[in-house]
Amino acid sequence: ECPSGVVNEETFKEIYSQFFPQGDSTTYAHFLFNAFDTDHNGSVSFEDFIMGLSILLRGTVQEKLNWAFNLYDINKDGYITKEEMLDIMKAIYDMMGKCTYPVLKEDAPRQHVETFFQKMDKNKDGVVTIDEFIESCQKDENIMRSMQLFENVI
Amino acid sequence: MAAGVAAWLPFARAAAIGWMPVANCPMPLAPTEKNKRQDELIILNVSGRRFQTWRTTLERYPDTLLGSTEKEFFFNEDTKEYFFDRDPEVFRCILNFYRTGKLHYPRYECISAYDEELAFYGILPEIIGDCCYEEYKDRKRENAERLMDDNDSENNQEGSMPSLSFRQTMWRAFENPHTSTLALVFYYVTGFFIAVSVITNVVETVPCGTVPGNKELPCGERYAVAFFCLDTACVMIFTVEYLLRLFAAPSRYRFIRSVMSIIDVVAIMPYYIGLVMTNNEDVSGAFVTLRVFRVFRIFKFSRHSQGLRILGYTLKSCASELGFLLFSLTMAIIIFATVMFYAEKGSSASKFTSIPASFWYTIVTMTTLGYGDMVPKTIAGKIFGSICSLSGVLVIALPVPVIVSNFSRIYHQNQRADKRRAQKKARLARIRVAKTGSSNAYLHSKRNGLLNEALELTGSTEDEQHTTKGTSLIESQHHHLLHCLEKTTGLSYLVDDPLLSVRTSTIKNHEFIDEQLFEQNCMESSMQNYPSSRSPSLSSHHGLTTSCCSRRNKKTTHLPNSSVPATRLRSMQELSTIHIQCSEQPSLTTSRSSLNMKSDDGLRPNCKAAQITTAIISIPTPPALTPEGESRPSPGSPGHSTNIPTTTTTNIVKVSAL
């Protein structure tokens, strides 16, 4: 799929969308692409790819959480705002597509974001910093357990 | 899923870590690579010749004998090999099929022996590769014909066919005169009468002897009565034969449209028309013309002669070549006729009076006939005339051999190609059907893969065999990925089959009970949270059971229960029963649904105790906040989560299926 040795965003979106045929995964793929494209040059080279994968699969919990934070932080300013989280959330929900049960409500993403912020935003300042994020995640059993789920992917 | 994309699956799964902090339900377990045995060599002993191959090679085609567990029947414990008492030569081809995917048919093999071996190993002959398929089909056809001949001769000797009806026997007798002596007699009689009829037509016109008077009469008029009787007899025989064939034909409509029957009709019509129209001098001219059609009786011979039929068929199939010949000839004729006309215009008393009159000269010259009734007299005319005759040779001599060779080639090819095409089409259609069947199964299993996955999940505590068979590792991983997405969002993919979902939901309910108990026993601290977090999945799956997007509007609700975990168990059990009963509570549900689609608000008054509706977000909040943690995103009741009363101790699953 990538004979030139780099993945550009279109290819990335195409490939990713093949795994989620029912919904529209282009937005999420866009965010994911930006998370992998660490030097922000518009294409994911093999090094970027490998680095991302190694963090995800063999990194410490801290590193993984760091990566996830990086994914959510769209503008890479070190803070996750509600708008950014909302975008991410909408993208995730888009991937599910239209035919779901229960039917997707309009503000389900927003609610999800609210809950997320409730959990993560300790000082209630409306943004989640990396430390708050890591701290809250480490306190959450479920999240910790889920992170280990994908250890043996490769 | 494309094979190329499957390579990216691990990447997508790794990226799924990005959902983890956001998700609020615990993720399903990942499928492990079960049965990761080392590939082992197996030994196949076929009549003493040992073949060795990998087990996975044979398992490529699981619907054959060697690919399935059927071969275990042939397993020899002492020697640890599979012993088959069959032909080792053919087995070589069969094993190559497993290795390469192409089945070849060796020329030296007898076709029926080969067929038998294929049938034994459970391999369809249609899979034979293109390289050997034609050979195979040819041999098979010859064999079938031989078998048919054998059968026919057998049947003829037996002489009894009680299964065929009278009509079918007659039709068979007509088509194959060799089947019975009566048919043979009929065949020869009709042949004789056709000959008689044709000969009378010919002899009718021969002048035989003079009559007193000076005119020479043709025999037809001299012995008019005799000829008329002969003609009548022949026509009667033909009519009877035609009517009999019409009666016996299995498809009368098709028979009427066939060429032979048209020839029959045309052959006997003139007689009847003549009967009708005697004594009418005006149309006697037309009547005489009709008699010409009597010559068509000679075409009836084509039923008796295979060669005539073949000729007609090849002419039909070479129509384009013939057309080209005709066209080029016409072009040449017109050119040369024009030239000759203008060349001969000058000479006096020239026969070339017009261009159409020159056509005759051109045709006669180009076909090297040279009658000599029209000859050019001028020098220019002679020059062009010689050019005409030379080019005639070329124009005619060139396409004719091409056409002749085309005849034989096209004829043979048509015979074989038509059959092969039809068989190939049938084969492809069969393979296509098999493929779509399997891809449908894949889609079906993909859709159910989520359910099956849930089954896997709940069944994992019980037994591993509960997992679906036949889903590859990649498939199960893909399903797991989709399942994680479901869990992240709290939504779930729809399954269209309500029956399936009902069945699986009841199974799941029971298993959830066990697992829940198990979980409860394990984790006391988050006991309250855990069931609540389980419940969305339960209800989401349960929700699957009762409705799909736009199908049903029923709602099922739980009767409120107390908060004791034991009663939760009961509530779970009730879940399965109530689900069945939900249809029996139409008043409850329809009243609710009649109020409003979004009548969750209406639900509240009906439920005395606190209820937790399932929600996307089921964060394991501290017990005090458990009720709010879950709110189903039912349409139109956005603030539902806040409406839940605060009896925190009651963790009751309210399932509202919309």
Coordinates of N, CA and C in Angstrom, one line a residue, chain A residues 1-2 7 12 15-16 18-22 28 32 36 49 53 56-57 64 67-68 71-72 85 89 92-93 95-96 98-105 107-108 111-112 115-116 119-120 133 137 142-143 145-147 149-150 152-154, chain B residues 1 4-5 8-22 24 26-30 446 478 480-482 484-486 488-494 540 543 547 549 616-617 619-620 632-635 637-638 641 656-658:
Chain A
E1 N 0.8 -1.2 0.0 CA 0.0 0.0 0.0 C 0.9 1.3 0.0
C2 N 2.0 1.1 0.5 CA 2.9 2.3 0.6 C 4.2 2.1 -0.1
V7 N 3.7 6.8 4.6 CA 2.2 6.7 4.6 C 1.7 8.2 4.5
F12 N -3.5 6.3 4.7 CA -3.8 6.0 6.1 C -5.3 5.9 6.4
I15 N -6.8 2.8 4.7 CA -6.5 1.5 5.3 C -7.3 1.4 6.6
Y16 N -7.3 2.5 7.4 CA -8.0 2.4 8.6 C -9.5 2.2 8.4
Q18 N -10.9 0.5 6.3 CA -11.3 -0.9 6.0 C -11.6 -1.7 7.2
F19 N -11.1 -1.3 8.3 CA -11.4 -2.0 9.5 C -12.7 -1.6 10.1
F20 N -13.2 -0.5 9.7 CA -14.5 -0.1 10.3 C -15.4 0.3 9.2
P21 N -15.9 -0.7 8.6 CA -16.7 -0.5 7.4 C -18.0 0.2 7.6
Q22 N -18.5 0.1 8.9 CA -19.9 0.6 9.0 C -19.9 2.1 9.3
Y28 N -11.3 10.2 12.8 CA -10.4 9.6 13.8 C -9.1 9.2 13.2
L32 N -5.5 10.2 14.5 CA -4.5 9.1 14.7 C -3.2 9.4 13.9
F36 N 0.7 9.9 15.0 CA 1.8 9.1 14.6 C 2.9 10.0 13.9
F49 N 6.4 5.4 12.3 CA 5.5 4.2 12.5 C 6.0 3.3 13.5
L53 N 4.5 2.4 17.2 CA 4.1 1.0 17.6 C 4.9 0.5 18.8
L56 N 3.3 1.9 21.8 CA 2.0 1.3 22.1 C 2.2 -0.1 22.6
L57 N 3.1 -0.8 22.1 CA 3.2 -2.3 22.4 C 4.1 -2.6 23.5
K64 N 2.6 5.0 27.4 CA 1.4 4.8 26.6 C 0.4 5.9 26.9
W67 N 1.3 8.8 25.1 CA 0.9 8.8 23.7 C -0.6 9.1 23.5
A68 N -1.4 8.5 24.4 CA -2.8 8.7 24.3 C -3.1 10.2 24.5
L71 N -2.5 12.0 21.5 CA -3.5 11.8 20.5 C -4.7 12.7 20.8
Y72 N -5.1 12.9 22.1 CA -6.2 13.7 22.3 C -5.9 15.2 22.2
M85 N -11.5 17.4 23.1 CA -12.0 16.1 23.5 C -13.3 15.8 22.8
M89 N -14.1 12.7 20.5 CA -15.2 11.8 20.9 C -16.2 11.6 19.7
I92 N -14.7 9.2 17.3 CA -14.9 7.8 17.7 C -16.3 7.4 17.5
Y93 N -17.2 8.2 17.8 CA -18.6 7.8 17.6 C -19.0 7.7 16.1
M95 N -17.2 6.5 14.0 CA -16.7 5.2 13.5 C -17.7 4.1 13.7
M96 N -18.6 4.3 14.6 CA -19.6 3.2 14.8 C -20.6 3.2 13.7
K98 N -24.1 4.6 11.7 CA -25.5 5.0 12.0 C -26.3 3.9 12.6
C99 N -26.0 2.7 12.3 CA -26.9 1.6 12.7 C -26.4 1.0 14.0
T100 N -26.7 1.6 15.0 CA -26.2 1.1 16.3 C -27.3 0.9 17.2
Y101 N -27.0 0.2 18.3 CA -28.0 0.2 19.3 C -27.3 0.6 20.6
P102 N -27.7 1.4 21.4 CA -28.9 2.3 21.1 C -28.6 3.4 20.1
V103 N -29.6 3.9 19.6 CA -29.4 4.9 18.6 C -28.6 6.1 19.1
L104 N -27.7 6.5 18.3 CA -26.7 7.5 18.8 C -27.5 8.8 19.0
K105 N -27.3 9.3 20.2 CA -28.0 10.6 20.5 C -27.0 11.7 20.1
D107 N -26.1 14.4 21.6 CA -25.1 14.9 22.6 C -24.4 13.8 23.3
A108 N -24.5 12.6 22.8 CA -23.8 11.5 23.6 C -22.3 11.8 23.6
Q111 N -21.8 14.3 26.4 CA -22.0 13.7 27.7 C -20.7 12.9 28.1
H112 N -20.3 12.2 27.1 CA -19.1 11.4 27.3 C -17.9 12.3 27.7
T115 N -18.3 13.5 31.3 CA -17.9 12.5 32.3 C -16.4 12.4 32.3
F116 N -15.8 12.4 31.1 CA -14.4 12.3 31.1 C -13.7 13.4 31.8
K119 N -13.9 13.1 35.5 CA -12.9 12.2 36.0 C -11.5 12.7 36.0
M120 N -11.2 13.3 34.9 CA -9.8 13.7 34.7 C -9.4 15.0 35.3
F133 N -4.0 13.9 33.6 CA -4.4 12.8 32.8 C -3.7 11.5 33.3
C137 N -5.6 8.4 35.2 CA -5.7 7.1 34.5 C -5.1 6.0 35.4
N142 N -9.8 0.0 35.5 CA -10.2 -0.5 34.2 C -9.3 0.0 33.1
I143 N -8.9 1.2 33.2 CA -8.1 1.7 32.2 C -6.7 1.0 32.2
R145 N -6.1 -1.9 33.2 CA -6.3 -3.3 32.7 C -6.4 -3.3 31.2
S146 N -7.2 -2.3 30.7 CA -7.4 -2.3 29.3 C -6.1 -2.0 28.5
M147 N -5.3 -1.2 29.1 CA -4.0 -0.9 28.4 C -3.2 -2.1 28.2
L149 N -4.3 -4.9 27.5 CA -5.0 -5.9 26.7 C -4.3 -6.1 25.3
F150 N -3.6 -5.1 24.9 CA -3.1 -5.2 23.5 C -1.6 -5.5 23.5
N152 N -0.1 -8.3 23.4 CA 0.4 -9.4 22.5 C -0.1 -9.2 21.0
V153 N -0.3 -7.9 20.7 CA -0.8 -7.7 19.3 C 0.2 -8.2 18.3
I154 N 1.4 -7.8 18.6 CA 2.5 -8.3 17.7 C 3.4 -9.1 18.5
Chain B
M1 N -12.3 -8.9 4.3 CA -11.2 -8.0 4.5 C -10.0 -8.4 3.6
G4 N -4.2 -7.8 2.0 CA -3.2 -6.8 2.3 C -3.5 -5.9 3.5
V5 N -4.7 -5.7 3.6 CA -5.1 -4.8 4.7 C -5.0 -5.6 6.1
W8 N -2.3 -4.8 8.3 CA -2.3 -3.5 9.1 C -3.1 -3.7 10.3
L9 N -3.7 -4.9 10.5 CA -4.6 -5.1 11.6 C -3.8 -4.9 12.9
P10 N -2.6 -5.5 13.1 CA -1.9 -5.3 14.4 C -1.7 -3.8 14.7
F11 N -1.5 -3.0 13.6 CA -1.4 -1.6 13.8 C -2.6 -1.0 14.4
A12 N -3.8 -1.3 13.7 CA -5.0 -0.8 14.2 C -5.3 -1.2 15.6
R13 N -5.0 -2.4 15.9 CA -5.2 -2.9 17.3 C -4.3 -2.1 18.3
A14 N -3.1 -1.9 17.9 CA -2.2 -1.1 18.8 C -2.8 0.3 19.0
A15 N -3.3 0.9 17.9 CA -3.8 2.2 18.0 C -5.0 2.3 18.8
A16 N -5.6 1.1 19.0 CA -6.9 1.1 19.8 C -6.6 1.5 21.3
I17 N -5.3 1.5 21.6 CA -5.0 1.9 23.0 C -5.5 3.4 23.2
G18 N -5.6 4.1 22.1 CA -6.0 5.4 22.2 C -7.4 5.6 22.7
W19 N -8.2 4.5 22.6 CA -9.6 4.6 23.2 C -9.6 4.3 24.7
M20 N -8.6 3.7 25.1 CA -8.7 3.1 26.5 C -9.0 4.2 27.6
P21 N -8.4 5.3 27.6 CA -8.7 6.3 28.7 C -10.1 6.8 28.5
V22 N -10.6 6.8 27.4 CA -11.9 7.4 27.2 C -13.0 6.4 27.5
N24 N -15.3 3.6 29.1 CA -15.8 3.5 30.5 C -16.2 2.1 30.8
P26 N -15.2 -1.9 30.7 CA -14.0 -2.7 30.5 C -14.0 -3.4 29.2
M27 N -12.8 -3.5 28.7 CA -12.7 -4.1 27.4 C -12.8 -5.6 27.4
P28 N -13.3 -6.1 26.3 CA -13.3 -7.6 26.2 C -11.9 -8.1 26.1
L29 N -11.8 -9.4 26.4 CA -10.5 -10.0 26.4 C -10.1 -10.2 24.9
A30 N -8.8 -10.1 24.8 CA -8.3 -10.3 23.4 C -8.2 -11.8 23.1
K446 N -19.4 -12.3 10.3 CA -18.8 -11.1 10.7 C -19.8 -10.3 11.6
H478 N -10.1 -9.1 14.4 CA -10.8 -8.0 13.9 C -12.1 -7.8 14.7
H480 N -12.6 -8.6 17.7 CA -12.2 -8.0 19.0 C -12.0 -6.5 18.9
L481 N -11.4 -6.1 17.8 CA -11.2 -4.7 17.6 C -12.5 -3.9 17.6
L482 N -13.5 -4.5 16.8 CA -14.8 -3.8 16.7 C -15.5 -3.9 18.0
C484 N -14.1 -3.8 20.9 CA -13.5 -2.7 21.8 C -14.1 -1.4 21.4
L485 N -14.3 -1.1 20.2 CA -14.9 0.2 19.8 C -16.3 0.3 20.4
E486 N -17.0 -0.8 20.3 CA -18.3 -0.8 20.9 C -18.3 -0.5 22.4
T488 N -16.0 1.1 23.9 CA -15.5 2.5 24.2 C -16.7 3.4 24.1
T489 N -17.6 3.2 23.1 CA -18.6 4.2 22.9 C -19.9 3.8 23.7
G490 N -20.0 2.5 24.0 CA -21.2 2.1 24.7 C -22.3 1.8 23.7
L491 N -22.0 2.0 22.5 CA -23.0 1.6 21.5 C -22.7 0.2 21.0
S492 N -23.5 -0.3 20.3 CA -23.2 -1.7 19.7 C -23.7 -1.8 18.3
Y493 N -23.1 -2.5 17.6 CA -23.5 -2.8 16.2 C -24.8 -3.5 16.2
L494 N -25.6 -3.3 15.2 CA -26.9 -3.9 15.1 C -26.8 -5.2 14.4
S540 N -27.1 -3.7 26.8 CA -26.9 -3.4 25.4 C -27.1 -4.6 24.5
G543 N -30.5 -5.3 24.7 CA -31.2 -4.4 23.8 C -31.2 -4.9 22.4
S547 N -34.7 -5.0 19.8 CA -35.1 -4.0 18.8 C -33.9 -3.7 17.9
C549 N -32.8 -0.8 14.7 CA -33.0 0.7 14.5 C -34.4 1.1 14.4
I616 N -24.1 5.1 28.2 CA -22.8 5.0 27.5 C -21.7 5.1 28.5
I617 N -21.9 6.0 29.4 CA -20.8 6.3 30.3 C -21.1 5.5 31.5
I619 N -19.0 4.9 34.2 CA -17.8 5.0 35.0 C -18.1 4.3 36.3
P620 N -17.1 3.5 36.7 CA -17.3 3.0 38.1 C -17.1 4.1 39.1
R632 N -29.0 5.8 29.9 CA -29.1 5.3 28.5 C -29.4 6.5 27.7
P633 N -28.7 6.6 26.6 CA -29.0 7.7 25.7 C -30.2 7.4 24.9
S634 N -31.3 7.3 25.5 CA -32.5 7.1 24.8 C -32.8 8.4 24.1
P635 N -33.4 8.3 23.0 CA -33.6 9.5 22.2 C -34.6 10.4 22.9
S637 N -34.3 12.1 25.6 CA -34.3 12.4 27.1 C -32.9 12.6 27.5
P638 N -32.5 13.7 27.2 CA -31.0 14.0 27.4 C -30.7 14.1 28.9
S641 N -30.2 11.1 32.9 CA -29.3 10.6 34.0 C -29.6 11.3 35.3
S656 N -34.5 -0.4 28.8 CA -35.6 0.1 28.0 C -35.2 0.0 26.6
A657 N -35.9 -0.9 26.0 CA -35.6 -1.2 24.6 C -36.5 -0.3 23.7
L658 N -35.9 0.3 22.9 CA -36.7 1.2 22.0 C -36.9 0.6 20.7

